[in-house]
Coordinates of C-alpha atoms in Angstrom, one line a residue:
M172 CA 0.0 0.0 0.0
P173 CA 1.4 3.5 -0.9
L174 CA 2.5 5.5 2.1
S175 CA 0.0 8.3 1.5
S176 CA -2.9 5.8 1.4
Q177 CA -1.6 4.2 4.6
V178 CA -1.4 7.6 6.4
A179 CA -4.9 8.5 5.1
R180 CA -6.2 5.3 6.6
D181 CA -4.4 6.0 9.9
M182 CA -5.9 9.5 9.9
R183 CA -9.4 8.1 9.6
G184 CA -8.7 5.8 12.6
A185 CA -7.2 8.7 14.6
L186 CA -10.3 10.9 13.9
S187 CA -12.5 8.1 15.0
C188 CA -10.6 8.0 18.3
V189 CA -11.0 11.8 18.6
E190 CA -14.7 11.6 18.2
E191 CA -14.9 9.0 21.0
M192 CA -12.8 11.2 23.2
K193 CA -15.1 14.2 22.7
A194 CA -18.2 12.0 23.3
E195 CA -16.7 11.0 26.7
G196 CA -15.9 14.6 27.5
I197 CA -12.1 14.2 27.3
E198 CA -10.5 17.5 26.1
L199 CA -7.8 17.4 23.5
T200 CA -4.4 18.6 24.4
I201 CA -2.0 20.7 22.3
V202 CA 0.0 17.5 21.7
T203 CA -3.1 15.7 20.3
Y204 CA -3.9 18.6 18.0
S205 CA -0.3 18.8 16.8
I206 CA -0.2 15.1 16.0
L207 CA -3.5 15.4 14.0
I208 CA -2.4 18.5 12.1
S209 CA 0.9 16.9 11.3
G210 CA -1.0 13.8 9.9
F211 CA -3.2 15.9 7.7
G212 CA -0.1 17.7 6.4
K213 CA 1.4 14.4 5.3
I214 CA -1.6 13.6 3.1
N215 CA -1.7 17.2 1.7
D216 CA -5.1 17.9 3.4
A217 CA -4.3 21.5 4.4
Q218 CA -7.9 22.4 4.8
S219 CA -8.6 19.7 7.5
A220 CA -5.3 20.7 9.2
D221 CA -6.4 24.3 9.2
N222 CA -9.8 23.5 10.7
L223 CA -8.2 21.6 13.6
F224 CA -5.7 24.5 14.1
K225 CA -8.5 27.0 14.4
E226 CA -10.3 24.7 16.8
A227 CA -7.2 24.3 18.9
K228 CA -6.8 28.1 19.0
T229 CA -10.3 28.5 20.2
N230 CA -10.2 25.8 22.8
L231 CA -6.7 26.2 24.1
G232 CA -5.9 29.9 23.6
D233 CA -2.1 29.6 24.1
L234 CA -0.3 27.7 21.4
N235 CA 3.4 26.8 20.9
G236 CA 6.0 26.7 18.2
I237 CA 5.5 23.0 17.5
I238 CA 1.8 23.3 16.5
Y239 CA 2.6 26.4 14.4
S240 CA 5.4 24.6 12.7
N241 CA 3.0 21.7 11.9
I242 CA 0.3 23.9 10.4
I243 CA 2.8 25.9 8.4
H244 CA 4.2 22.7 7.1
A245 CA 0.8 21.5 6.0
H246 CA 0.1 24.7 4.0
C247 CA 3.7 24.7 2.5
Q248 CA 3.2 21.1 1.4
S249 CA 0.1 22.2 -0.6
G250 CA 1.8 25.4 -1.9
N251 CA -0.6 27.7 0.0
M252 CA 2.2 30.2 0.7
D253 CA -0.1 33.1 1.4
R254 CA -1.7 31.3 4.3
A255 CA 1.7 30.0 5.5
E256 CA 3.0 33.6 5.5
E257 CA -0.1 34.7 7.5
L258 CA 0.6 32.0 10.1
V259 CA 4.2 33.1 10.4
R260 CA 3.1 36.7 11.1
E261 CA 0.5 35.5 13.6
M262 CA 3.2 33.4 15.4
E263 CA 5.5 36.4 15.6
E264 CA 2.8 38.7 16.9
D265 CA 2.1 36.2 19.7
G266 CA 5.7 36.3 20.6
I267 CA 6.4 32.6 19.7
D268 CA 9.8 31.8 18.4
A269 CA 9.7 29.8 15.2
P270 CA 11.6 26.5 15.4
I271 CA 14.1 25.7 12.5
D272 CA 11.6 23.2 11.1
A273 CA 9.2 26.1 10.3
Y274 CA 12.0 27.8 8.3
H275 CA 12.6 24.6 6.4
S276 CA 8.9 24.2 5.7
M277 CA 8.8 27.7 4.3
M278 CA 11.8 27.1 2.1
H279 CA 10.3 23.9 0.8
G280 CA 7.0 25.7 0.1
Y281 CA 8.7 28.4 -1.9
T282 CA 10.6 25.7 -3.8
I283 CA 7.2 24.1 -4.8
I284 CA 6.0 27.5 -6.2
Q285 CA 9.6 28.1 -7.6
D286 CA 10.0 31.5 -5.8
E287 CA 13.8 31.8 -5.6
K288 CA 13.8 35.2 -4.1
K289 CA 11.6 34.4 -1.1
C290 CA 13.3 31.1 -0.5
L291 CA 16.7 32.9 -0.2
I292 CA 15.1 35.5 2.1
V293 CA 14.0 32.7 4.5
F294 CA 17.4 31.1 4.4
E295 CA 19.1 34.4 5.4
R296 CA 16.4 35.0 8.1
L297 CA 17.2 31.5 9.5
K298 CA 20.9 32.5 9.9
E299 CA 19.9 35.9 11.4
C300 CA 17.9 34.1 14.1
C301 CA 21.1 32.3 15.2
F302 CA 20.2 29.0 13.6
T303 CA 23.1 27.1 12.0
P304 CA 22.1 25.9 8.5
S305 CA 22.0 22.1 8.4
I306 CA 22.0 19.5 5.7
I307 CA 18.2 20.1 5.5
S308 CA 18.7 23.9 5.0
Y309 CA 21.2 23.4 2.2
G310 CA 19.1 20.6 0.8
C311 CA 16.2 22.9 0.4
L312 CA 18.3 25.3 -1.6
I313 CA 19.8 22.6 -3.8
N314 CA 16.3 21.3 -4.4
L315 CA 15.1 24.8 -5.3
Y316 CA 17.8 25.3 -8.0
V317 CA 17.3 21.8 -9.4
K318 CA 13.6 22.5 -9.7
I319 CA 14.1 25.8 -11.6
G320 CA 16.7 24.3 -13.9
K321 CA 19.7 26.1 -12.4
V322 CA 21.8 23.1 -11.7
A323 CA 25.1 25.0 -11.8
K324 CA 23.8 27.1 -8.8
A325 CA 22.8 23.9 -7.1
I326 CA 26.4 22.6 -7.4
A327 CA 27.7 25.9 -6.1
I328 CA 25.4 25.6 -3.0
S329 CA 26.6 22.0 -2.5
K330 CA 30.2 23.3 -2.5
E331 CA 29.3 26.0 0.0
M332 CA 27.7 23.4 2.2
E333 CA 30.9 21.2 2.0
S334 CA 33.1 24.2 2.9
Y335 CA 31.2 24.4 6.2
G336 CA 32.0 20.7 6.9
I337 CA 28.5 19.4 6.1
K338 CA 28.6 16.2 4.1
H339 CA 26.1 15.2 1.4
N340 CA 23.6 12.5 2.1
N341 CA 21.7 10.3 -0.3
K342 CA 19.0 12.8 -0.7
T343 CA 21.2 15.8 -1.7
Y344 CA 23.1 13.5 -4.1
S345 CA 19.8 12.3 -5.6
M346 CA 18.7 15.9 -6.1
L347 CA 21.9 16.8 -8.1
I348 CA 21.7 13.6 -10.2
S349 CA 18.0 14.3 -10.9
G350 CA 18.9 17.8 -12.0
F351 CA 21.5 16.7 -14.5
I352 CA 19.2 13.9 -15.9
H353 CA 16.5 16.5 -16.4
L354 CA 19.0 18.5 -18.5
H355 CA 20.0 15.2 -20.4
D356 CA 23.5 15.8 -19.1
F357 CA 24.1 12.1 -18.3
T358 CA 27.9 12.5 -18.0
N359 CA 27.6 14.8 -15.0
A360 CA 24.8 12.8 -13.6
F361 CA 27.0 9.7 -13.5
R362 CA 29.9 11.8 -12.2
I363 CA 27.8 12.8 -9.2
F364 CA 26.9 9.1 -8.7
E365 CA 30.6 8.1 -8.7
E366 CA 31.3 10.9 -6.3
M367 CA 28.6 9.5 -4.0
L368 CA 30.1 6.1 -4.1
K369 CA 33.6 7.5 -3.3
S370 CA 32.1 9.2 -0.2
G371 CA 31.2 5.8 1.2
L372 CA 27.4 6.1 0.7
Q373 CA 25.5 3.2 -0.9
P374 CA 22.7 3.7 -3.4
D375 CA 19.2 3.6 -2.0
R376 CA 16.0 2.9 -3.9
A377 CA 15.7 6.6 -5.0
I378 CA 19.2 6.6 -6.5
Y379 CA 18.6 3.3 -8.3
N380 CA 15.4 4.7 -9.8
L381 CA 17.3 7.7 -11.1
L382 CA 19.9 5.5 -12.7
I383 CA 17.2 3.5 -14.4
E384 CA 15.6 6.7 -15.7
A385 CA 18.9 7.9 -17.0
F386 CA 19.7 4.7 -18.9
C387 CA 16.2 4.6 -20.4
K388 CA 16.5 8.2 -21.6
M389 CA 19.9 7.3 -23.2
G390 CA 18.2 4.3 -24.9
N391 CA 20.4 1.9 -23.0
M392 CA 17.7 -0.5 -21.9
D393 CA 20.0 -3.4 -21.1
R394 CA 21.8 -1.3 -18.5
A395 CA 18.5 -0.2 -17.1
I396 CA 17.3 -3.8 -16.6
R397 CA 20.6 -4.7 -15.0
I398 CA 20.0 -2.0 -12.4
L399 CA 16.6 -3.4 -11.8
E400 CA 18.1 -6.9 -11.3
K401 CA 20.7 -5.4 -8.9
M402 CA 17.9 -3.9 -6.8
Q403 CA 16.2 -7.3 -6.6
K404 CA 19.4 -9.1 -5.6
E405 CA 19.9 -6.5 -2.8
R406 CA 16.4 -7.3 -1.7
M407 CA 15.3 -3.8 -2.5
Q408 CA 11.7 -4.2 -3.9
P409 CA 11.5 -2.1 -7.1
S410 CA 8.4 0.1 -7.2
N411 CA 6.4 1.6 -10.1
R412 CA 8.9 4.3 -10.2
A413 CA 11.6 1.8 -11.3
F414 CA 9.4 -0.2 -13.8
R415 CA 7.7 2.7 -15.5
P416 CA 10.6 4.3 -17.4
I417 CA 11.7 0.8 -18.7
I418 CA 8.2 0.0 -19.9
E419 CA 8.0 3.5 -21.6
G420 CA 11.5 3.1 -23.0
F421 CA 10.7 -0.2 -24.8
A422 CA 7.4 1.3 -26.1
V423 CA 9.3 4.3 -27.5
A424 CA 11.7 1.9 -29.2
G425 CA 8.8 0.1 -30.7
D426 CA 9.5 -3.1 -28.8
M427 CA 6.1 -3.9 -27.5
K428 CA 6.9 -7.5 -26.6
R429 CA 9.6 -6.5 -24.2
A430 CA 7.5 -3.6 -22.8
L431 CA 4.7 -6.1 -22.0
D432 CA 7.3 -8.6 -20.6
I433 CA 8.4 -6.0 -18.1
L434 CA 4.8 -5.4 -17.2
D435 CA 4.4 -9.1 -16.5
L436 CA 7.7 -9.1 -14.5
M437 CA 6.3 -6.2 -12.5
R438 CA 3.2 -8.1 -11.6
R439 CA 5.3 -11.3 -10.7
S440 CA 7.5 -9.1 -8.5
G441 CA 4.5 -8.2 -6.4
C442 CA 4.3 -4.6 -7.7
A443 CA 0.8 -3.9 -9.0
P444 CA 0.7 -1.8 -12.2
T445 CA -1.1 1.6 -11.7
V446 CA -2.7 3.9 -14.1
M447 CA 0.6 5.7 -14.4
T448 CA 2.3 2.5 -15.5
Y449 CA -0.2 2.1 -18.3
N450 CA 0.1 5.8 -19.1
A451 CA 3.8 5.3 -19.6
L452 CA 3.2 2.5 -22.0
I453 CA 0.6 4.5 -24.0
H454 CA 2.9 7.6 -24.0
G455 CA 5.7 5.6 -25.5
L456 CA 3.5 4.3 -28.3
I457 CA 2.1 7.8 -29.0
R458 CA 5.7 9.1 -29.3
K459 CA 6.2 6.5 -32.0
N460 CA 3.0 7.5 -33.7
Q461 CA 1.4 4.1 -33.0
V462 CA -2.0 5.6 -32.0
E463 CA -4.1 2.5 -32.6
R464 CA -1.8 0.3 -30.6
A465 CA -2.0 2.8 -27.8
V466 CA -5.7 2.6 -27.9
S467 CA -5.5 -1.2 -27.6
V468 CA -3.7 -0.7 -24.3
L469 CA -6.9 0.8 -22.9
N470 CA -8.5 -2.7 -23.2
K471 CA -5.7 -4.2 -21.2
M472 CA -6.3 -1.6 -18.5
Y473 CA -10.0 -2.4 -18.3
I474 CA -9.1 -6.1 -18.0
A475 CA -6.7 -5.4 -15.3
G476 CA -9.4 -3.5 -13.4
I477 CA -7.6 -0.1 -13.8
T478 CA -9.7 2.9 -14.8
P479 CA -8.0 5.4 -17.2
N480 CA -7.6 8.9 -15.8
E481 CA -7.7 12.3 -17.6
H482 CA -4.0 11.9 -18.4
T483 CA -4.6 8.6 -20.2
Y484 CA -7.1 10.1 -22.4
T485 CA -5.1 13.3 -22.9
I486 CA -2.1 11.3 -24.2
I487 CA -4.3 9.5 -26.7
M488 CA -5.9 12.8 -27.7
R489 CA -2.4 14.1 -28.4
G490 CA -1.8 11.2 -30.7
Y491 CA -4.9 12.0 -32.7
A492 CA -4.1 15.7 -32.6
A493 CA -0.7 15.0 -34.3
T494 CA -2.5 13.3 -37.2
G495 CA -5.2 16.0 -37.4
D496 CA -8.0 13.5 -36.6
I497 CA -10.2 16.0 -34.8
A498 CA -13.2 13.6 -34.6
K499 CA -11.2 11.0 -32.5
A500 CA -9.7 13.8 -30.4
F501 CA -13.1 15.0 -29.5
E502 CA -14.3 11.5 -28.8
Y503 CA -11.7 11.1 -26.1
F504 CA -12.4 14.6 -24.8
T505 CA -16.0 13.5 -24.4
K506 CA -14.9 10.4 -22.4
I507 CA -13.1 12.8 -20.0
K508 CA -16.2 14.9 -19.5
E509 CA -18.6 11.9 -19.2
G510 CA -16.2 10.3 -16.7
G511 CA -16.4 13.3 -14.4
L512 CA -12.6 13.7 -14.7
K513 CA -10.8 16.9 -14.1
L514 CA -10.6 19.3 -17.1
D515 CA -7.4 21.2 -17.1
V516 CA -5.5 23.5 -19.5
Y517 CA -3.4 20.6 -20.8
I518 CA -6.5 18.8 -22.1
Y519 CA -7.7 21.9 -23.9
E520 CA -4.3 22.6 -25.4
T521 CA -4.3 19.1 -26.9
L522 CA -7.8 19.6 -28.3
L523 CA -6.8 22.9 -29.8
R524 CA -3.8 21.3 -31.4
A525 CA -6.1 18.8 -33.1
C526 CA -8.4 21.6 -34.4
C527 CA -5.5 23.8 -35.7
K528 CA -3.7 20.8 -37.2
S529 CA -6.8 19.9 -39.2
G530 CA -7.5 23.6 -40.1
R531 CA -10.7 23.7 -38.2
M532 CA -10.2 27.1 -36.7
Q533 CA -13.9 27.7 -36.0
S534 CA -13.9 24.5 -33.9
A535 CA -10.8 25.9 -32.1
L536 CA -12.7 29.1 -31.3
A537 CA -15.5 27.0 -29.8
V538 CA -13.0 25.2 -27.6
T539 CA -11.6 28.5 -26.3
R540 CA -15.2 29.6 -25.5
E541 CA -15.7 26.4 -23.5
M542 CA -12.4 27.1 -21.7
S543 CA -13.8 30.5 -20.6
S544 CA -17.0 28.9 -19.4
Q545 CA -14.9 26.5 -17.3
K546 CA -12.9 29.4 -16.0
I547 CA -9.6 28.0 -17.4
S548 CA -7.3 30.9 -18.4
R549 CA -5.4 30.8 -21.7
N550 CA -1.6 30.5 -21.1
T551 CA 1.2 31.2 -23.5
F552 CA 1.0 27.6 -25.0
V553 CA -2.7 28.1 -25.8
Y554 CA -2.1 31.4 -27.5
N555 CA 0.8 29.9 -29.4
I556 CA -1.3 27.1 -30.7
L557 CA -4.1 29.5 -31.9
I558 CA -1.7 31.9 -33.5
D559 CA 0.0 29.1 -35.3
G560 CA -3.3 27.8 -36.5
W561 CA -4.2 31.1 -38.1
A562 CA -0.6 31.4 -39.4
R563 CA -1.1 28.1 -41.3
R564 CA -4.0 29.8 -43.1
G565 CA -2.1 33.0 -43.7
D566 CA -4.7 35.0 -41.7
V567 CA -2.5 37.7 -40.3
W568 CA -5.5 39.7 -39.0
E569 CA -6.7 36.9 -36.7
A570 CA -3.1 36.3 -35.6
A571 CA -2.7 40.0 -34.9
D572 CA -5.9 40.1 -32.8
L573 CA -4.6 37.2 -30.7
M574 CA -1.3 38.9 -30.1
K575 CA -3.3 41.9 -28.9
Q576 CA -5.6 39.8 -26.6
M577 CA -2.5 38.0 -25.3
K578 CA -0.9 41.3 -24.1
E579 CA -4.2 42.6 -22.7
D580 CA -4.5 39.3 -20.6
G581 CA -1.0 39.8 -19.3
V582 CA 0.3 36.7 -21.0
P583 CA 3.9 37.2 -22.2
P584 CA 4.6 36.2 -25.8
N585 CA 7.7 34.1 -26.2
I586 CA 10.0 33.4 -29.2
H587 CA 7.6 30.7 -30.4
T588 CA 4.7 33.2 -30.3
Y589 CA 6.6 35.8 -32.4
T590 CA 7.8 33.2 -34.9
S591 CA 4.3 31.9 -35.5
Y592 CA 3.1 35.5 -35.9
I593 CA 5.9 36.2 -38.4
N594 CA 4.9 33.0 -40.2
A595 CA 1.4 34.5 -40.6
C596 CA 2.8 37.8 -41.9
C597 CA 5.0 35.9 -44.4
K598 CA 2.2 33.8 -45.7
A599 CA 0.1 36.9 -46.2
G600 CA 3.0 38.5 -48.1
D601 CA 3.2 41.3 -45.5
M602 CA 7.0 41.4 -45.1
Q603 CA 6.9 44.9 -43.8
R604 CA 4.8 43.8 -40.9
A605 CA 7.1 40.8 -40.4
Q606 CA 10.1 43.2 -40.1
T607 CA 8.1 45.3 -37.5
V608 CA 7.6 42.1 -35.4
I609 CA 11.4 41.5 -35.5
D610 CA 11.8 45.1 -34.1
E611 CA 9.2 44.5 -31.4
M612 CA 11.1 41.3 -30.4
A613 CA 14.3 43.4 -29.9
D614 CA 12.4 45.8 -27.8
V615 CA 11.3 43.1 -25.3
G616 CA 14.8 41.5 -25.3
L617 CA 14.1 38.5 -27.5
K618 CA 16.4 37.4 -30.3
P619 CA 15.3 35.5 -33.4
N620 CA 16.2 31.8 -33.4
L621 CA 16.8 29.4 -36.3
K622 CA 13.1 28.9 -36.9
T623 CA 12.5 32.6 -36.9
Y624 CA 15.2 33.2 -39.5
T625 CA 14.1 30.2 -41.6
T626 CA 10.5 31.6 -41.7
L627 CA 11.8 35.0 -42.8
I628 CA 13.9 33.5 -45.5
K629 CA 11.0 31.6 -46.8
G630 CA 8.8 34.8 -46.6
W631 CA 11.3 36.9 -48.6
A632 CA 11.6 34.1 -51.2
R633 CA 7.8 33.8 -51.5
A634 CA 7.7 37.6 -52.0
S635 CA 10.0 37.1 -55.0
L636 CA 12.8 39.0 -53.2
P637 CA 15.7 36.4 -53.3
D638 CA 18.3 39.0 -52.5
R639 CA 16.5 39.7 -49.2
A640 CA 16.3 36.0 -48.5
L641 CA 20.1 35.6 -48.9
K642 CA 20.7 38.7 -46.8
C643 CA 18.5 37.3 -44.0
F644 CA 20.6 34.1 -44.3
E645 CA 23.8 36.0 -43.8
E646 CA 22.2 38.0 -40.8
M647 CA 21.4 34.7 -39.2
K648 CA 25.0 33.6 -39.4
L649 CA 26.2 37.0 -38.1
A650 CA 23.9 36.6 -35.1
G651 CA 26.0 33.6 -34.2
L652 CA 23.5 31.0 -35.3
K653 CA 24.7 28.0 -37.2
P654 CA 22.3 27.1 -40.1
D655 CA 20.9 23.6 -39.8
E656 CA 19.7 21.3 -42.6
A657 CA 16.2 22.8 -42.4
A658 CA 17.5 26.3 -43.0
Y659 CA 19.7 25.3 -45.9
H660 CA 17.0 23.3 -47.5
C661 CA 14.4 26.0 -47.1
L662 CA 16.7 28.7 -48.6
V663 CA 17.7 26.6 -51.7
T664 CA 14.2 25.2 -52.2
S665 CA 12.7 28.7 -52.0
L666 CA 15.2 30.4 -54.3
L667 CA 15.0 27.6 -56.9
S668 CA 11.2 27.5 -56.9
R669 CA 10.7 31.3 -57.2
A670 CA 12.6 31.9 -60.5
T671 CA 13.4 30.1 -63.7
V672 CA 16.3 32.3 -64.6
M673 CA 19.0 32.8 -62.1
E674 CA 21.2 35.8 -62.5
G675 CA 23.6 38.0 -60.6
S676 CA 23.7 37.8 -56.8
T677 CA 20.9 35.2 -56.6
Y678 CA 22.9 32.8 -58.9
T679 CA 26.2 33.3 -57.0
G680 CA 24.3 33.1 -53.7
I681 CA 22.9 29.7 -54.4
L682 CA 26.4 28.5 -55.5
S683 CA 27.8 29.9 -52.2
V684 CA 25.1 28.1 -50.1
C685 CA 25.7 24.8 -52.0
R686 CA 29.4 25.2 -51.4
E687 CA 28.8 25.7 -47.6
M688 CA 26.7 22.6 -47.5
F689 CA 29.3 20.5 -49.3
E690 CA 32.0 21.8 -46.9
N691 CA 29.9 20.9 -44.0
D692 CA 29.3 17.4 -45.4
L693 CA 25.6 17.9 -45.7
T694 CA 23.8 15.7 -48.2
V695 CA 20.2 16.1 -49.1
D696 CA 17.8 13.2 -49.2
M697 CA 16.6 11.6 -52.4
R698 CA 13.2 13.3 -52.3
T699 CA 14.7 16.7 -52.0
A700 CA 17.2 16.0 -54.8
V701 CA 14.4 14.9 -57.1
H702 CA 12.5 18.0 -56.3
W703 CA 15.4 20.4 -56.8
S704 CA 16.3 18.7 -60.1
K705 CA 12.9 19.8 -61.5
W706 CA 14.0 23.5 -61.2
L707 CA 17.5 22.7 -62.5
H708 CA 15.9 21.4 -65.7
K709 CA 14.1 24.6 -66.2
I710 CA 17.1 26.9 -65.3
E711 CA 19.9 24.9 -67.0
M712 CA 18.4 22.6 -69.6
T713 CA 21.8 21.2 -70.5
G714 CA 23.5 21.5 -67.2
G715 CA 26.0 24.1 -65.9
A716 CA 27.7 25.5 -62.8
L717 CA 24.5 25.4 -60.8
T718 CA 23.7 21.8 -61.7
E719 CA 27.3 20.8 -60.8
A720 CA 27.2 22.6 -57.5
L721 CA 23.8 21.0 -56.5
Q722 CA 24.8 17.5 -57.6
R723 CA 27.7 17.6 -55.2
I724 CA 25.2 17.5 -52.3
F725 CA 22.9 15.0 -53.9
P726 CA 22.7 11.4 -52.6
P727 CA 25.6 9.1 -53.8
D728 CA 23.2 7.0 -55.9
W729 CA 21.7 10.0 -57.7
N730 CA 23.0 8.9 -61.1
S731 CA 21.4 5.5 -61.1
F732 CA 19.1 4.7 -64.0
E733 CA 16.1 4.3 -61.6
V734 CA 16.7 7.7 -60.1
L735 CA 16.9 9.4 -63.5
G736 CA 13.5 7.8 -64.4
E737 CA 12.0 9.1 -61.1
V738 CA 13.4 12.6 -61.8
S739 CA 11.7 12.5 -65.2
D740 CA 8.4 11.7 -63.7
S741 CA 8.7 14.3 -60.9
V742 CA 9.5 17.1 -63.4
S743 CA 6.1 16.5 -65.0
T744 CA 4.0 15.8 -61.9
G745 CA 5.8 17.5 -58.9
D746 CA 4.2 20.6 -57.3
S747 CA 6.1 23.9 -57.1
D748 CA 5.9 24.3 -53.3
Y749 CA 7.4 21.1 -52.0
S750 CA 8.9 22.7 -49.0
S751 CA 6.3 22.4 -46.3
D752 CA 5.6 25.1 -43.8
S753 CA 7.1 24.9 -40.4
D754 CA 4.8 23.3 -37.8
F755 CA 5.5 25.5 -34.9
S756 CA 3.0 23.9 -32.5
D757 CA 4.5 20.4 -32.6
G758 CA 7.8 19.5 -31.1
D759 CA 8.9 22.9 -29.8
E760 CA 6.6 23.0 -26.8
N761 CA 6.2 19.3 -26.2
Q762 CA 4.6 18.7 -22.8
D763 CA 4.2 15.2 -21.5
A764 CA 0.8 14.4 -20.2
D765 CA 2.4 12.5 -17.3
D766 CA 3.9 15.9 -16.2
N767 CA 0.5 17.4 -15.8

């Protein structure tokens, strides 16, 4: 039984005893109230803890630092920092000195809401009150910086801690390892692990779970399984936390047999699969675009007696959203509503993606209206999806209205937002407005990224201004950005497809870009080569310098008889806008449903 469930059961028993005491006229002491409040804090029931605290204050009058520390902890655990701050002020007004545990609880609470400034203020206040920072104090700071992605600062805090003679424990080491894994910096994650072993500490269940997660993210499934086997040999019962990344890892690799084998092993090991286990399996399949196989896992859940939750359905909705199957996405959205499950912003984001991907913008607007009725605010991701949806249709006016609404709602646009808006401008042929957006980005301290420049390059080429496209390409490099294959392909495709006679700077520009690609060992795929050859036939019927330059970056088997036949067919049937528009709503802002 999970610890939280066990504590919840114990709390029901404790409350039953309390009712008996009251029925017999036995008054509760401050110790009894403190124990009950602490128990509710452990199961994140801050409201029940608060009710008991108010009852204690009414019945007892004088309270002590221990009961205040417990109620503050309960609210900090739930992230209710306004109430926690109110309790701290109340305690100080009553002349009660806060124990060091109260400071740690406040630091932990500010970590939960990721308020670095206030967490540091509490740390300094702790020292001002003559408390010596302990491993717990520094652990709170390390945890804070890991949570907000500042692992370098977490390392600096750990060094400061060591300088005061405080040694790491398994918990602080696990925090640092977790931070590096989150950044996909596996080298440093394993370096911290080796450092832990050298210090004489032995891995516990939490450390082994992190190692399994790291190997799974690296794709080294055999090593992950060996860690699992090591845990079992050391009589350390693996939990869902250990099995889940392995199951997801095999699903992502497309090895469903081994994923299901691990699920069976999990059951045989006495660890019952939970809804999160099945969600990991479904998530792995969705990442491999195997939506129907993901749906089949639902039947396995029902057979196992496990009811899907909102995250299960959201993951499947995301799979259908990626394919633009709006009907199926709405079908699973309906299941969430009919099941009385929680509707959150992530579910609506997924539904909006499906609408925008399929070009159903009126349906997207209906979804936003329902969000408003549910009192769910639009965040940056929601606005980005909507702006990108209108950008796909080249509707710069709707995109502009959304930008205006976004600012009025106090939602800050990010680089993704501006890039999508620029895409709308470019599709509408309004390059002057696109340039204005670039200037606006500079005003708010945002610099164009590779996607932004690639979008502009395509826009200038579409506007039949190849010189401006080449200039934009050079500006991208001057900004310190290294062109990727997408940028090179977009530039060459756009320039080749917008003119049949190449002269002057445009001609020499394409030669220069091809030379760069050749020097960087970049070779285009066969499909791109076939498409480019269509324009070469129009520009240089009998070949020339341009044909020679391009063929240097064509696939090695380009000159085969079969390829030449395919080229001939593509010249007569290929469309003139092969290069697809950037899909800004997919990939850039990927959010795992399991993180909701």
